[in-house]
XYZ file of C-alpha atoms in Angstrom:
540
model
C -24.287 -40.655 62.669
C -26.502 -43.358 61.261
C -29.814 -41.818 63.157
C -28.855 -37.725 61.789
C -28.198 -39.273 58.200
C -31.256 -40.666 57.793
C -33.485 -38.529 59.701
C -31.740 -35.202 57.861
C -32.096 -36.540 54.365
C -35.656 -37.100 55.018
C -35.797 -33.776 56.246
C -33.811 -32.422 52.940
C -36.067 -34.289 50.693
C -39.692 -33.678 52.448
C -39.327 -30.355 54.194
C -37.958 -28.081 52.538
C -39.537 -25.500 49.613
C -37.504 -25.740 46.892
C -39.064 -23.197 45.142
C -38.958 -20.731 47.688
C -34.973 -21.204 48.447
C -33.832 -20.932 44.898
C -36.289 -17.833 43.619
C -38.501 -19.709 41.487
C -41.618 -18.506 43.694
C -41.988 -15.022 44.930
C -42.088 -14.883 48.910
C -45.519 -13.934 50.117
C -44.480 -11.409 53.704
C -47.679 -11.248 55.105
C -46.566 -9.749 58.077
C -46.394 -6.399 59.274
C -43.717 -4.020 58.828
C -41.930 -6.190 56.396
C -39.953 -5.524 54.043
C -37.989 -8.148 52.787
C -36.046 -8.787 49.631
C -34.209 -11.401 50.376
C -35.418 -15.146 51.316
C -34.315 -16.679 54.140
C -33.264 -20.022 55.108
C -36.482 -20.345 57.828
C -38.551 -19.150 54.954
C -37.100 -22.243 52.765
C -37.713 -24.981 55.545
C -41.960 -25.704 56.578
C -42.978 -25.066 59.621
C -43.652 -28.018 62.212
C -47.493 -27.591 62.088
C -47.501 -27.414 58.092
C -49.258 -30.790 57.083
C -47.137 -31.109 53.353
C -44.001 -32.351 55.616
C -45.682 -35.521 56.505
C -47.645 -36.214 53.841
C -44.638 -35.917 51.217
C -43.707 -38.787 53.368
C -47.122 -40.630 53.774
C -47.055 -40.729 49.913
C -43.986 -41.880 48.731
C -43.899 -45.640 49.490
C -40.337 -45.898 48.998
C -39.100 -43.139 51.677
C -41.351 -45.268 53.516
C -39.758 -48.374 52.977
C -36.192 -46.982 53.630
C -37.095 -45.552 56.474
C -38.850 -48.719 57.837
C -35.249 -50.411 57.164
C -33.331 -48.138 58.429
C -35.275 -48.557 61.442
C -34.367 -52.329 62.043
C -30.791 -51.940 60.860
C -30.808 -49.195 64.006
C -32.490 -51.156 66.190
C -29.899 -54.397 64.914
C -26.720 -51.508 65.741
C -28.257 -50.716 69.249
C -28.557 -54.027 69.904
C -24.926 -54.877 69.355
C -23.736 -51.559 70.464
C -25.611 -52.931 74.336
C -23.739 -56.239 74.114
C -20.259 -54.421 73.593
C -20.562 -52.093 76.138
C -21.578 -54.809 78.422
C -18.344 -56.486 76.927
C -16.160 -53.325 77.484
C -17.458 -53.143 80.986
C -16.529 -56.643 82.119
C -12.948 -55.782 80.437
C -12.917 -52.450 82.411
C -13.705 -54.558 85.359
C -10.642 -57.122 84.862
C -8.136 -54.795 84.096
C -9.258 -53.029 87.398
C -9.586 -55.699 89.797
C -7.082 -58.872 88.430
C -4.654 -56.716 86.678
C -4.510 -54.032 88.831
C -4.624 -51.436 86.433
C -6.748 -48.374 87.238
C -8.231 -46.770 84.075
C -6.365 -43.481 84.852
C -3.419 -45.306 84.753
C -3.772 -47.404 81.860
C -2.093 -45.131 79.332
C 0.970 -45.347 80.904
C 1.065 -49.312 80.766
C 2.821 -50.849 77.499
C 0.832 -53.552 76.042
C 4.266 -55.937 77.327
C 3.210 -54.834 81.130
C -0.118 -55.882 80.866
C 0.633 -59.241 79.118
C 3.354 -59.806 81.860
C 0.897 -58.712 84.229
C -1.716 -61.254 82.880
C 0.389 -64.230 82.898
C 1.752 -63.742 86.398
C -2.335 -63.494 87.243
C -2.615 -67.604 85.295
C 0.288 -68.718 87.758
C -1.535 -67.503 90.764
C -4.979 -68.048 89.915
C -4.842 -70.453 86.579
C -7.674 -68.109 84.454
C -6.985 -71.142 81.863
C -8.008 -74.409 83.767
C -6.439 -76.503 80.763
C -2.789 -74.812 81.027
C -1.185 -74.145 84.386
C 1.192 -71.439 82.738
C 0.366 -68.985 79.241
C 2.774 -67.964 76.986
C 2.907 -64.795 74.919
C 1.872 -66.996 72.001
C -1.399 -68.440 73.776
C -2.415 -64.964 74.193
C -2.142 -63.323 71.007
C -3.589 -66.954 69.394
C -6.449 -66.401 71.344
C -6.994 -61.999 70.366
C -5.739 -62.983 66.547
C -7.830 -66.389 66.009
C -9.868 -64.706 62.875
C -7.203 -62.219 61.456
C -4.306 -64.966 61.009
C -6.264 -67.349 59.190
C -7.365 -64.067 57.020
C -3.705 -63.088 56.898
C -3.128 -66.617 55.481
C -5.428 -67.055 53.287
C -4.403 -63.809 51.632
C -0.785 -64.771 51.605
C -1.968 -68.035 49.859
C -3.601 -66.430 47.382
C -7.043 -68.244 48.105
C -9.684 -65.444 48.522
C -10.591 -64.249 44.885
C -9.766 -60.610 45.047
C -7.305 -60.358 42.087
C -9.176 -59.650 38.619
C -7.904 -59.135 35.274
C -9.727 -56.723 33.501
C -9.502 -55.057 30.122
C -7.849 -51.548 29.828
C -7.170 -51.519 33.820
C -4.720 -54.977 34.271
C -4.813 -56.742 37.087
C -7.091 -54.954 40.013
C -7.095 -55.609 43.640
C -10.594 -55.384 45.255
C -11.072 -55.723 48.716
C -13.238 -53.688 50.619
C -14.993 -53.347 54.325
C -18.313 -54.488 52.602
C -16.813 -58.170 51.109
C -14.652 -58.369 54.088
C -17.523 -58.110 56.513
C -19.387 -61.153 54.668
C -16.733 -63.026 54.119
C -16.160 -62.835 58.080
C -20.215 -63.837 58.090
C -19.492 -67.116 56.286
C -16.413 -68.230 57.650
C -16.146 -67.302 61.363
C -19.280 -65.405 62.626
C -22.299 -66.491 61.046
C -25.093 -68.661 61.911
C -23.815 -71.394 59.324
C -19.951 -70.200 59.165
C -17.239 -73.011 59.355
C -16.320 -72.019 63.235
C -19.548 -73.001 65.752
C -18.240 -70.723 68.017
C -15.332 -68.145 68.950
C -12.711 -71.212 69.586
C -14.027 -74.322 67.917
C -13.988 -75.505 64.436
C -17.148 -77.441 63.394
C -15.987 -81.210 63.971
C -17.051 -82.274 60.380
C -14.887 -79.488 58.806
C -11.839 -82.101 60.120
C -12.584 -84.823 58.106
C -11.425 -85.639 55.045
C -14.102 -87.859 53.633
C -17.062 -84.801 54.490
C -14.692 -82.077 52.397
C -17.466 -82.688 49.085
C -20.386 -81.808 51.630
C -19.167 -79.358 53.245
C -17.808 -77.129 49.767
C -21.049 -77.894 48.604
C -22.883 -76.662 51.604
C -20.465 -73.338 52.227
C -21.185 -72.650 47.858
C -24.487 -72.442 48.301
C -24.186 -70.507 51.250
C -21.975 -68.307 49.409
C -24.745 -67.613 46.676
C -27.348 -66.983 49.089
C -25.380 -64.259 50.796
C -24.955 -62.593 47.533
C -28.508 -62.551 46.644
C -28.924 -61.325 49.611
C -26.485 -58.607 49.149
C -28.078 -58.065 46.056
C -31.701 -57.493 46.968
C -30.413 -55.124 49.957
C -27.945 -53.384 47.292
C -30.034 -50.092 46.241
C -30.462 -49.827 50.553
C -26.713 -49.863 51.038
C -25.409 -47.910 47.992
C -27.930 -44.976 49.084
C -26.559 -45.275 52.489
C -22.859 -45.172 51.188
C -23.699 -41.907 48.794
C -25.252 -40.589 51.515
C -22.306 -41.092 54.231
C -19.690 -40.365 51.396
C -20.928 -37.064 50.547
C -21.754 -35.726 54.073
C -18.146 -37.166 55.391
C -15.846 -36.095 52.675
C -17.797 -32.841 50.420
C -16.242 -30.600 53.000
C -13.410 -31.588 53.730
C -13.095 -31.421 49.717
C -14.612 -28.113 49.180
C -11.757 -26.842 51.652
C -8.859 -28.942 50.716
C -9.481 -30.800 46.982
C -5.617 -32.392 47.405
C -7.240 -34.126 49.807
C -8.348 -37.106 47.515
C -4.922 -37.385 46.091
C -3.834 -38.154 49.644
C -2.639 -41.857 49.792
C -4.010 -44.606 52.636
C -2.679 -48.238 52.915
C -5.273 -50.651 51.442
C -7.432 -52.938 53.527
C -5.817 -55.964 51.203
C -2.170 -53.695 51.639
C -3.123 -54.267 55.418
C -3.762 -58.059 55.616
C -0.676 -58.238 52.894
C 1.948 -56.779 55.048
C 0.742 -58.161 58.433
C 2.496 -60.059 60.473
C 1.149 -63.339 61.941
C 0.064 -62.704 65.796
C 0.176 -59.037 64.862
C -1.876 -57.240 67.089
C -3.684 -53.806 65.293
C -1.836 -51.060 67.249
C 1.223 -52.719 66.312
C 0.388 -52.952 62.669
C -0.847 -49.586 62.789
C 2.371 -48.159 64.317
C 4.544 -49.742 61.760
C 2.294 -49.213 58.659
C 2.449 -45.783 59.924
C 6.382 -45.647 60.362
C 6.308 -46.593 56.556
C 4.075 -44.127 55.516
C 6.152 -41.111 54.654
C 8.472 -43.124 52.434
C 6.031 -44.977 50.745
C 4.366 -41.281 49.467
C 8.074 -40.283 48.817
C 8.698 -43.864 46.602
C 5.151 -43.296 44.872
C 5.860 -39.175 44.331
C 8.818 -39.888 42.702
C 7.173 -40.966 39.595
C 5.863 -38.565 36.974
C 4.309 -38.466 33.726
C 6.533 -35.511 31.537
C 3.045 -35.109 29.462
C 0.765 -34.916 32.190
C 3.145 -32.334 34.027
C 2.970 -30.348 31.273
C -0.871 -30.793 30.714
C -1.343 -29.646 34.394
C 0.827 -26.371 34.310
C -1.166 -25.279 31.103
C -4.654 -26.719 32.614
C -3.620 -24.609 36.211
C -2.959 -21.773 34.180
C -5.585 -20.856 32.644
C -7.989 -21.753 35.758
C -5.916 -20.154 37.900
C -6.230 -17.113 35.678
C -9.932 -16.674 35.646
C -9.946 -17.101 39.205
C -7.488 -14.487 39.663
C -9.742 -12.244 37.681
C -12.961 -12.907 39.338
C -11.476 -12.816 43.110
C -9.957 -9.432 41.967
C -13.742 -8.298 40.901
C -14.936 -9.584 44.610
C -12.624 -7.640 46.368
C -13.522 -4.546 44.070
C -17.368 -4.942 44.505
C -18.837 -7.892 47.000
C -22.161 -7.394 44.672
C -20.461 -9.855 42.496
C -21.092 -12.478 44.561
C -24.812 -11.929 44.024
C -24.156 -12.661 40.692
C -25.839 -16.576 39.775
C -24.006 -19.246 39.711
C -20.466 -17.319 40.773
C -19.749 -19.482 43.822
C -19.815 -22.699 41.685
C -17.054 -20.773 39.313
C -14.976 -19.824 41.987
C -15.277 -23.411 43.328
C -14.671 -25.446 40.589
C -12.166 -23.516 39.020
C -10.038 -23.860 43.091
C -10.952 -27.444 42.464
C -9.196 -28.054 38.878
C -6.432 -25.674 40.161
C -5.832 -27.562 43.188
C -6.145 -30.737 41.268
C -3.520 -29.601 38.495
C -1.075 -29.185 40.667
C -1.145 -32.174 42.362
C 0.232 -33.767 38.934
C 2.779 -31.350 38.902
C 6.255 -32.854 40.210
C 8.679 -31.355 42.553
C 11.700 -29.534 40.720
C 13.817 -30.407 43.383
C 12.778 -33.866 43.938
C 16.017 -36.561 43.293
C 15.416 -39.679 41.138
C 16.545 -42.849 43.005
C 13.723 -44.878 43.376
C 15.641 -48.321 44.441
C 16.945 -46.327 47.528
C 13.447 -45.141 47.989
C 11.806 -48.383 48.248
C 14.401 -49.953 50.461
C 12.925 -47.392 53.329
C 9.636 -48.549 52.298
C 10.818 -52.187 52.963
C 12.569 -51.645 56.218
C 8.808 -50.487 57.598
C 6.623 -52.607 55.627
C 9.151 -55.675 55.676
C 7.323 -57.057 52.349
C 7.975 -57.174 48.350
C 7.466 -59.333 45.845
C 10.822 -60.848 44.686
C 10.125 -59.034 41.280
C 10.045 -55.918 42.829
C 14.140 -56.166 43.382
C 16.485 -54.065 40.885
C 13.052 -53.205 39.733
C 11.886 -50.305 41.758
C 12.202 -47.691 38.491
C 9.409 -50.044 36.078
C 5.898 -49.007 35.873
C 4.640 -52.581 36.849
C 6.405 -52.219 40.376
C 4.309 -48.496 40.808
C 1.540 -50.742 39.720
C 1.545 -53.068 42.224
C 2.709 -50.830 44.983
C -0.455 -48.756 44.188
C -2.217 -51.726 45.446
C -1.118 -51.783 48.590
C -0.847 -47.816 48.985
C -3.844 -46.672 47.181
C -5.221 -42.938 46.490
C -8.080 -41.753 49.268
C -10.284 -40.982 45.922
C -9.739 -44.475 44.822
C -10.710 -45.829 48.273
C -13.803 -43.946 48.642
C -14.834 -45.370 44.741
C -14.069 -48.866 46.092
C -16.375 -48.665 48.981
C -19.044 -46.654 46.728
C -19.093 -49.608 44.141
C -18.602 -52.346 47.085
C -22.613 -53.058 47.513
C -22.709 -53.630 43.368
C -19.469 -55.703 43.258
C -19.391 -57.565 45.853
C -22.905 -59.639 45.312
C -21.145 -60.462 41.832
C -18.180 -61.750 43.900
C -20.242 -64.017 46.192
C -22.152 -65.346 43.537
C -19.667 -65.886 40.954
C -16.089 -65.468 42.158
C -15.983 -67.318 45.419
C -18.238 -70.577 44.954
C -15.293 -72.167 42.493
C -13.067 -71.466 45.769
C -15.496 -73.558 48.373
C -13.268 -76.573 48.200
C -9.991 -75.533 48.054
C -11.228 -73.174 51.404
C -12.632 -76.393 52.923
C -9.176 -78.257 52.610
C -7.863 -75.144 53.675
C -9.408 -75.074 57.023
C -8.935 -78.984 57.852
C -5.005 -78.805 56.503
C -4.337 -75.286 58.361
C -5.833 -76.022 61.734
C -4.494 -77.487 65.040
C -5.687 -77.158 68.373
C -4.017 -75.824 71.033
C -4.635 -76.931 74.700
C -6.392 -73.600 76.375
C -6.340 -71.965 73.105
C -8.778 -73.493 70.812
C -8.473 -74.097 67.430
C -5.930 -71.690 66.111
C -4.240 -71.323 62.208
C -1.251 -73.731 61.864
C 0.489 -70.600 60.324
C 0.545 -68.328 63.168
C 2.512 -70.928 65.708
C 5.374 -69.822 63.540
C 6.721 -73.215 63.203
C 9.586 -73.140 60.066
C 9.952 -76.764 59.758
C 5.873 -76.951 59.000
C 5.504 -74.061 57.149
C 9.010 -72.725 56.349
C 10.477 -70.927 53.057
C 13.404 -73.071 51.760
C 14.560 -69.787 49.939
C 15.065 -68.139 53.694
C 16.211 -71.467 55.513
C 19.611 -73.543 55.370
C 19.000 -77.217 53.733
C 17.109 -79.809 55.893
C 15.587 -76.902 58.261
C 12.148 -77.375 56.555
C 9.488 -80.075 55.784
C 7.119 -78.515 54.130
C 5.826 -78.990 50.818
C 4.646 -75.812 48.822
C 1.736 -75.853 49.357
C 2.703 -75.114 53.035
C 5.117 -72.863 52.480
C 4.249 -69.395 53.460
C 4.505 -66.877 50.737
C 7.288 -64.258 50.547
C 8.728 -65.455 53.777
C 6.104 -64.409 56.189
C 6.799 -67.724 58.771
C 10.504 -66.302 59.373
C 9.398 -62.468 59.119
C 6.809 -63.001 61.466
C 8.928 -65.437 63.840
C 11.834 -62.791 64.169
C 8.957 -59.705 64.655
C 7.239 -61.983 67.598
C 11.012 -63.134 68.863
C 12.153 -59.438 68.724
C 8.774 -58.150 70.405
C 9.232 -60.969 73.707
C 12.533 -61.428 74.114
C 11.571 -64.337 76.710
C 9.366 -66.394 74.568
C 10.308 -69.757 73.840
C 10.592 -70.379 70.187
C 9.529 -74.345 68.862
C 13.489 -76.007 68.677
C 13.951 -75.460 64.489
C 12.588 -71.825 65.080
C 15.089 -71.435 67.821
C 18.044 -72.367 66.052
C 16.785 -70.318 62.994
C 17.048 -67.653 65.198
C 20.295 -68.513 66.482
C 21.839 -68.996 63.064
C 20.504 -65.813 61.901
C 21.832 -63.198 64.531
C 25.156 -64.900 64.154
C 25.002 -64.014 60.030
C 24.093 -60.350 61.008
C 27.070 -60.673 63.863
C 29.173 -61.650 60.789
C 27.557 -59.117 58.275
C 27.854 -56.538 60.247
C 31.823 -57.122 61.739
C 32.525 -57.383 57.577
C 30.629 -54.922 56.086
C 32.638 -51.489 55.173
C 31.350 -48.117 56.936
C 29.291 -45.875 55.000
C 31.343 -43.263 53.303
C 33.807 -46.249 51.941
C 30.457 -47.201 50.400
C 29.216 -43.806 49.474
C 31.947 -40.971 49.311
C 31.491 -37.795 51.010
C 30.106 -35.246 48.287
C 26.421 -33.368 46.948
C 25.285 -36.692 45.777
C 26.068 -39.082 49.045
C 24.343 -36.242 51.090
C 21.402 -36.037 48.797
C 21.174 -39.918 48.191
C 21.923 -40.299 52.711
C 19.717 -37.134 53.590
């Protein structure tokens, strides 16, 4: 995609008579027996011989220097692109010949069989010379290493992607761009804080180097973003460029398209579990999709609904009127400039209606975004009674954003996020530092591994979810919105054989006997909700 982008907007801008394709210059049919009116695309694009094709490009320096780096970013994505097929093929080759898994049969192996499957292989073989047995929790420490010290650090509040800004509130930015260099400085780069794929660097677990080291990863941070900066007018041409050609036609033939709603890349390391692998996230994020747009849908402006119909109205009037002339006489499409109308005016009609709410649609928005909870398993404690105030649409938007505000996100990414790295994050350096040496342990055969994701309660327990004397942990090791118990009863739910730590065990414990009890009290449904219209609409 990278390689026809680039190579077909040099061909756009270079090769093709502009003049001749929209009229301005009268077509010169030299040859015989021709009679044409009408100019044709060939006519538009120069022929391979014609010498102006090349030297538009020998003179302009700067499709010269864009093409020169789009050249070595290529050559840098075939590079990696080699080393992960050679990666995929030594997988391939494991799951053939130690898991005995064919690749025909692999889709009909859960990801439970395979696990089972790969621990048996560590008892006959040890794989792991350090462990004679692996537990479910080794393994997904070892896929997750990266994403649960991102999931933490989110659920800490520690990256700065929360702004305050006039007119709009408080704004969530997070996109693939920062995320990718902030994965640069902290796990994959040449001077990141992990020297490889399971170590921590030894002096990031000392106390008495923490100074250094913030000092070190700040002005690492601010030559990253002047880096980002001097490649910025390369990257947002390359994001115009992919925007348009991936989404103009799907918008020409469906404009409700960027009113469509996607969960956020912040929504996404938000609601994740600890050792959540991405097919399971994806699978439950996707569970909760339906009433999340149903929660979200069920607010309306009264105003704006009645700005739409009026706005649809009359668009959808003139369109009416000039698709009725098209039908009469197709010479009307000849007419300049009458495809754009007929365009635009599907586009505002399209768009109107969008804001127009369903007559039929029932108000109960607490109901609605208890669905959304039991998928998503997340909400701020403000959010409860709450689920009818603006502020909790707000700050649901944030983690179930628009399409059209995703695609401006990543548009504006390679302007923002410089600023970000330069300004935002340096302040952060030490408090990241002391993250990293207070959140770390290592784990025999596993590496060094997030303190958070070995889903200990007494280290990193809630007190608000726990009974008194369960936890130890201060609050600054608390995990946020009870994502140590969440995530302990998702994992202990998921592997009904792995062995808990003792105080997450008897959490456990204590907790299916409350539900036992909840559930033997709690009165059936209709003594809760009567038969009648509303029950059924409220139940439906």
């Amino acid at each position: 995609q990278f390689l026809f982008v680039v190579i077909f907007t040099t061909f756009l801008l270079c090769c093709v008579d502009y003049d001749v394709l929209f009229a301005n210059r009268p077509l010169n049919h030299s040859q015989a027996g021709t009679d044409r009116a009408k100019v044709t695309l060939p006519d538009a694009v120069l022929p391979a011989p014609h010498p102006l094709c090349p030297g538009r490009i020998r003179a302009s320096g700067w499709i010269i220097f864009m093409l020169v780096m789009a050249a070595v970013f290529w050559l840098y994505r075939l590079v990696k692109v080699l080393c992960s097929v050679l990666g995929y093929w030594e997988i391939r080759s494991f799951y053939i010949k130690a898991l005995n898994i064919p690749s025909e049969a692999l889709c009909n192996h859960s990801w439970q069989e395979v696990q089972a499957r790969l621990m048996a292989l560590q008892r006959r073989q040890q794989l792991c010379v350090h462990k004679k047995e692996l537990t479910e929790l080794d393994i997904h420490h070892r896929i997750l290493r990266f994403q649960n010290y991102t999931v933490a650090m989110v659920n800490k509040s520690l990256l700065p992607i929360r702004f305050r800004l006039p007119l709009l509130g408080t704004v969530v930015f997070l996109t693939q761009g920062l995320q990718y260099n902030l994965e640069l400085l902290l796990f994959r780069g040449p001077g990141a804080l992990f020297q490889n794929a399971w170590s921590l660097r030894p002096q990031c677990k000392r106390a008495g180097a923490r100074r250094e080291l913030a000092q070190q990863l700040a002005r690492a941070m601010v030559l990253l973003g002047v880096a980002n900066l001097l490649l910025c007018p390369c990257v947002l041409l390359w994001q115009l460029l992919y925007a348009f050609f991936s989404y103009a036609e799907g918008i020409k033939r469906e404009p409700g398209s960027l009113g469509v709603r996607r969960w956020s890349l912040y929504g996404r390391h938000y609601l994740r579990h600890f050792n959540e692998l991405s097919h399971e996230l994806r699978a439950r994020l996707s569970r909760g999709y339906k009433p999340a747009t149903n929660y979200m849908n069920s607010f309306s402006s009264p105003l704006l609904a009645v700005l739409a119909k009026n706005v649809g109205f009359f668009a959808g009037s003139i369109l009416a009127v000039l698709i009725a002339l098209t039908v009469y006489d197709e010479d009307v499409l000849t007419v300049q400039h009458i495809l754009t109308a007929l365009t635009l005016l599907g586009l505002v009609v399209t768009v109107s209606r969008s804001f127009i709410p369903d007559e039929h649609t029932v108000w109960c928005p607490e109901q609605l975004l208890q669905r959304v909870l039991a998928h998503v398993h997340y909400m701020p404690d403000h959010w409860q009674g709450n689920a009818s105030r603006a502020e909790t649409r707000s700050e649901m938007a944030q983690l179930f954003q628009y399409k059209a505000v995703f695609i401006l996100e990543e548009l504006l990414s390679p302007i923002i996020t410089p600023l970000i790295l330069i300004f935002a994050l340096p302040p952060r350096a030490l408090d990241i530092i002391d993250f990293f040496r207070n959140f770390t342990v290592e784990v025999v055969g596993v590496g060094d591994i997030c303190s958070f994701a070995q889903l200990d309660v007494r280290s990193h327990g809630n007190p608000q979810w726990l009974s008194a004397g369960h936890t130890e942990a201060s609050a600054y090791r608390q995990a946020e919105d009870g994502k140590t118990e969440l995530s302990l009863m998702r994992f202990a739910i998921a592997h009904p054989r792995w062995q808990p730590p003792r105080p997450s065990e008897l959490f456990l414990s204590q907790l299916k006997e409350q539900v036992q009890r909840d559930a033997a009290t709690a009165p059936p449904a209709r003594q809760v909700l009567p038969e009648g219209t509303l029950a059924t609409s409220l139940l439906s």
